Short mmCIF file of N, CA and C in Angstrom, two decimals:
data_model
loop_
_atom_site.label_atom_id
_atom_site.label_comp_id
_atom_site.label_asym_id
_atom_site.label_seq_id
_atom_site.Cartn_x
_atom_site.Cartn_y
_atom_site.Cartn_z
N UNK F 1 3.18 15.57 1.91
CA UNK F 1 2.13 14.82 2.54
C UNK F 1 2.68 13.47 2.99
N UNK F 2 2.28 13.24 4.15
CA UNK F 2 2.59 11.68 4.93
C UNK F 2 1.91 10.57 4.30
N UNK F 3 1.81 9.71 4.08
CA UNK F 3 0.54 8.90 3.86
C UNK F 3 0.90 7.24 4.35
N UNK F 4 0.14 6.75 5.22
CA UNK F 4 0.22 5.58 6.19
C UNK F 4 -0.30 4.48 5.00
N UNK F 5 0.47 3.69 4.67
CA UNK F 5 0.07 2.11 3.33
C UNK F 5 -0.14 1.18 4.44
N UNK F 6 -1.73 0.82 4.52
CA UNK F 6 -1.93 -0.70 5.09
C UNK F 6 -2.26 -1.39 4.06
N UNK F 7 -1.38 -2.30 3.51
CA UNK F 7 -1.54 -3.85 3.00
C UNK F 7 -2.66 -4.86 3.76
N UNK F 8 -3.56 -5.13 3.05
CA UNK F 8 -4.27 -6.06 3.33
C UNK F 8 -4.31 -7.14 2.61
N UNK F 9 -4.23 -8.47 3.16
CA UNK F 9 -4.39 -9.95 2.40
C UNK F 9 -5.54 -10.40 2.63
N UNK F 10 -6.71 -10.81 1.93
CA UNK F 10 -7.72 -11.41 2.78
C UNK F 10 -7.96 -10.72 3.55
N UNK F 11 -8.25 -9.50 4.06
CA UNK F 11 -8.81 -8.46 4.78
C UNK F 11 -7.99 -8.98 6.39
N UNK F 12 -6.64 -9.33 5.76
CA UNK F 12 -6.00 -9.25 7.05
C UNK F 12 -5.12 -8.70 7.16
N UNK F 13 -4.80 -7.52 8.08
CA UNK F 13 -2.87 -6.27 7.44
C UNK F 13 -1.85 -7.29 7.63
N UNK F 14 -1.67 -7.27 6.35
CA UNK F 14 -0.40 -7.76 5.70
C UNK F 14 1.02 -6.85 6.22
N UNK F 15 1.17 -5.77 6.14
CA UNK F 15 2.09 -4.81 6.03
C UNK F 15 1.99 -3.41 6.12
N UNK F 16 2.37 -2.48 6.96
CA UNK F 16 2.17 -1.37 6.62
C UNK F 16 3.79 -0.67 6.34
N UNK F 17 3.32 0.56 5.94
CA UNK F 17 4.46 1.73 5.63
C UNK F 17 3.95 2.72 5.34
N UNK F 18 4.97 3.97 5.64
CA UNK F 18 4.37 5.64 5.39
C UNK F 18 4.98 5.56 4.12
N UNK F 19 4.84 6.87 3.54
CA UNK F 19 5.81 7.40 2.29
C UNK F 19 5.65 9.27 1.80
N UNK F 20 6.52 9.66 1.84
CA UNK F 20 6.58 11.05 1.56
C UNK F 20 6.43 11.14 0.05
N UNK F 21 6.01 10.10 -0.92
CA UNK F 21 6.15 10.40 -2.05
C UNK F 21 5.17 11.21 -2.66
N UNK F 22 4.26 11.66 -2.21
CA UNK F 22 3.16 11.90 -3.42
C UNK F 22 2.69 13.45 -2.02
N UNK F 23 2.81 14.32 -3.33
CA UNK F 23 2.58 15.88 -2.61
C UNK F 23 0.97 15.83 -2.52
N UNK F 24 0.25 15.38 -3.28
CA UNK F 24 -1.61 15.46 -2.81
C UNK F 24 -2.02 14.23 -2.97
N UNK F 25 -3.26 14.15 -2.52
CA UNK F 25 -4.24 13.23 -2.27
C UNK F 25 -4.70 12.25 -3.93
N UNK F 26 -4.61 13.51 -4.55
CA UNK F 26 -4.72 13.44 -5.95
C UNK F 26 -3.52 12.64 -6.81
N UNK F 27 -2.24 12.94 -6.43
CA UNK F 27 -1.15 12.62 -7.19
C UNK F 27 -1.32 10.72 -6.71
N UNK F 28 -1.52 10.41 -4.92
CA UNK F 28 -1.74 9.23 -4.61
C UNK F 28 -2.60 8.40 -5.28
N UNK F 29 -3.64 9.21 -5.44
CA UNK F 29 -4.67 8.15 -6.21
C UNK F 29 -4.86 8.23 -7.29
N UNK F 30 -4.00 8.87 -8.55
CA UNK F 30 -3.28 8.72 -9.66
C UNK F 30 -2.39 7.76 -10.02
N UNK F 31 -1.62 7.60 -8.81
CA UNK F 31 -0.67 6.25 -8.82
C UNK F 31 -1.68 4.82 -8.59
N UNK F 32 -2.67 4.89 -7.46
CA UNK F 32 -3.04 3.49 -7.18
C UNK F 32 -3.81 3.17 -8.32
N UNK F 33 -4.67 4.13 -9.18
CA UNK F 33 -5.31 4.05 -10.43
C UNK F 33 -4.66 3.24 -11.68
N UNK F 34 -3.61 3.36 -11.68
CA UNK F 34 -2.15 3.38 -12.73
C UNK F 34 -1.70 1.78 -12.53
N UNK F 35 -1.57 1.52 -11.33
CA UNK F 35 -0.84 -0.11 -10.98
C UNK F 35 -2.07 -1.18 -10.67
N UNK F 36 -1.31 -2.06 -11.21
CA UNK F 36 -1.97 -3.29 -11.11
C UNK F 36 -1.55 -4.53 -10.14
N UNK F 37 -0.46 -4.07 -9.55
CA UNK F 37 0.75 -5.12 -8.87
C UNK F 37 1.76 -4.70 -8.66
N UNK F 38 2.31 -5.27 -7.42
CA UNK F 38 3.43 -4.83 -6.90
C UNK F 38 4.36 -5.92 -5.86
N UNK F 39 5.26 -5.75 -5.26
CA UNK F 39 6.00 -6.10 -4.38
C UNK F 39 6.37 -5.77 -3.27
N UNK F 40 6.07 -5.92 -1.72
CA UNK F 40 5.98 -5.62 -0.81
C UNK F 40 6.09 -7.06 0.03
N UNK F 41 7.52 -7.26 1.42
CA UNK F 41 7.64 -8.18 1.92
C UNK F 41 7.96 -9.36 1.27
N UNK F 42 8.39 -9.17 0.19
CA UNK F 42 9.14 -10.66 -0.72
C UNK F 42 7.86 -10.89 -1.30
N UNK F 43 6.71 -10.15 -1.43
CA UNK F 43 5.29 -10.85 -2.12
C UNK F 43 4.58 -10.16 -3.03
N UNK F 44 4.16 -10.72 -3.96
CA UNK F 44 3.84 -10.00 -5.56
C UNK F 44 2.43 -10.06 -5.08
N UNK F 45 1.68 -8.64 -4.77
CA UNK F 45 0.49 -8.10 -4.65
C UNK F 45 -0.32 -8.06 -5.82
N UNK F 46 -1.53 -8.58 -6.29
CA UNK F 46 -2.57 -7.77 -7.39
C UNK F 46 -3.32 -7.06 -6.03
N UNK F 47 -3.26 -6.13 -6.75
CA UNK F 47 -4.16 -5.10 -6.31
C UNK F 47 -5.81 -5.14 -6.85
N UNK F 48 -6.81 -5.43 -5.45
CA UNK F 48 -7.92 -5.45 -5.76
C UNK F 48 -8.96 -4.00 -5.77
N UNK F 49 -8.46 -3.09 -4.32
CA UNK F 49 -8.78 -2.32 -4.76
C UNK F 49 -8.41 -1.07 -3.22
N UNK F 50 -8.30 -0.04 -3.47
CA UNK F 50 -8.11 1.10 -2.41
C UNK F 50 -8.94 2.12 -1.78
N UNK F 51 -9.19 2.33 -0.34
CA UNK F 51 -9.21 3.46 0.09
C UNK F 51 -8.24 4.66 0.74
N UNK F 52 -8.66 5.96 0.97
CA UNK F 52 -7.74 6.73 1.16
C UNK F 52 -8.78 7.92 2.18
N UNK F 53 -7.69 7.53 2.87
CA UNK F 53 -8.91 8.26 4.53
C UNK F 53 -8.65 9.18 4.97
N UNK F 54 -9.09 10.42 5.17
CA UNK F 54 -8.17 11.93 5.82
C UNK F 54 -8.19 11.28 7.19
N UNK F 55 -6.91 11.24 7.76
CA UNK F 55 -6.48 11.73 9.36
C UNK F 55 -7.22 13.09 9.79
N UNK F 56 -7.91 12.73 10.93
CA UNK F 56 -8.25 13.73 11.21
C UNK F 56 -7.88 14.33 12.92
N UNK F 57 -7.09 13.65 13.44
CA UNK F 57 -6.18 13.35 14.76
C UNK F 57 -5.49 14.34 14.25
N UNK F 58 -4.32 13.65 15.48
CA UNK F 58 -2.95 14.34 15.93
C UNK F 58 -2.16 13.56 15.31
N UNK F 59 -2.22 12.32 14.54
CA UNK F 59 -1.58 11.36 13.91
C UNK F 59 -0.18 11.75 13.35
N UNK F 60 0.79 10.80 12.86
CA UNK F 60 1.64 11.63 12.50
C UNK F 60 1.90 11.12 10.71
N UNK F 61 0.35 10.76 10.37
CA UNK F 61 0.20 11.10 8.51
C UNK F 61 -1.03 11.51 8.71
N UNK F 62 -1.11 12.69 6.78
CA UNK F 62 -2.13 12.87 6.51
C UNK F 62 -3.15 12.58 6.50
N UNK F 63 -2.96 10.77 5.68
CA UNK F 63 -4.34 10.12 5.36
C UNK F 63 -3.30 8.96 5.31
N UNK F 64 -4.91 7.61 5.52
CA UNK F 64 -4.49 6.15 5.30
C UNK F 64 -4.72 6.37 4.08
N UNK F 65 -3.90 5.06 3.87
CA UNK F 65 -4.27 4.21 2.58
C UNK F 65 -4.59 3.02 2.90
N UNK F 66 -5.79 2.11 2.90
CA UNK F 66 -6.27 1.19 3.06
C UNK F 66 -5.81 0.14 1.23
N UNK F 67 -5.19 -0.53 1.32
CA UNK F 67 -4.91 -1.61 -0.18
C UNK F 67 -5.21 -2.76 0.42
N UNK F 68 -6.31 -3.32 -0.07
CA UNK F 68 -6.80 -4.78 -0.24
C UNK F 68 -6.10 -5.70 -1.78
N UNK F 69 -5.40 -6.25 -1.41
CA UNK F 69 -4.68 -7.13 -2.44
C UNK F 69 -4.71 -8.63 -2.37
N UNK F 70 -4.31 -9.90 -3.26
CA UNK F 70 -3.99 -10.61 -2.92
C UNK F 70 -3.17 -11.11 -3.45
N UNK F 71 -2.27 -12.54 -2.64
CA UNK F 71 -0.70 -12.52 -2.99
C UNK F 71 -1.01 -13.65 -4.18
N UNK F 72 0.05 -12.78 -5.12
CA UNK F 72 -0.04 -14.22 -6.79
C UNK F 72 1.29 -14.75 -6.36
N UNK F 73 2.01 -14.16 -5.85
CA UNK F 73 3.29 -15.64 -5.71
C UNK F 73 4.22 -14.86 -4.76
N UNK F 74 5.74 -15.31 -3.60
CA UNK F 74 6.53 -14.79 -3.27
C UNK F 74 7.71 -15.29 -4.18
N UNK F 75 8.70 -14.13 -3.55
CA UNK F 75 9.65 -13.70 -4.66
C UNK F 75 10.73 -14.22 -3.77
N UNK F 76 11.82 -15.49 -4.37
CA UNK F 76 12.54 -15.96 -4.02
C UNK F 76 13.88 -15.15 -4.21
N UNK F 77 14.94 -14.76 -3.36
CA UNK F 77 16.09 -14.05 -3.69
C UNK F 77 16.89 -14.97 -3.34
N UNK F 78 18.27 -15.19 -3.94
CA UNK F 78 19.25 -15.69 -4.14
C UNK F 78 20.69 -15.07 -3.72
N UNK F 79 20.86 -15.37 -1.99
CA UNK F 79 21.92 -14.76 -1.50
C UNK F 79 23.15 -15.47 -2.06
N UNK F 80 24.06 -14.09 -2.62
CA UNK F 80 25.66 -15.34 -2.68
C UNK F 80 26.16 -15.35 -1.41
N UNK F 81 26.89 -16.62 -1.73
CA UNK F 81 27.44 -17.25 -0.42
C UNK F 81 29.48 -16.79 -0.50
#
């Protein structure tokens, strides 16, 4: 299964991405059930809360994932020089 991740900040898309990870609808929303936070774009997400939408097009994923989150802090990386 395809599944399209829109990140939302403040009900504004933050980010999207597909992912082949999760074989049903079920296994997906087993995972979003499960997490509380994450990292996406250098930025530590709480997760407020999700929908999950059948495609019903020609699209090329199954279903959205709609994630409304908001950012608790970005994540500074430290290139060596």
């Amino acid at each position: 299964m395809i599944a399209k991740l829109n990140f939302y900040n403040k009900d504004k898309l933050f980010a999207s991405d597909y992912t082949e990870d999760f074989q049903t609808e079920t296994s997906l929303r087993e995972y979003f059930n499960k997490i509380k936070s994450f990292i996406v774009k250098d930025s530590v997400l709480n997760l407020e809360h999700y929908e999950i939408r059948e495609v019903n097009d020609n699209s090329s994923c199954d279903v959205d994932v709609d994630i409304y989150c908001n950012i608790l802090a970005e994540v500074k990386s430290e290139k060596n020089k």
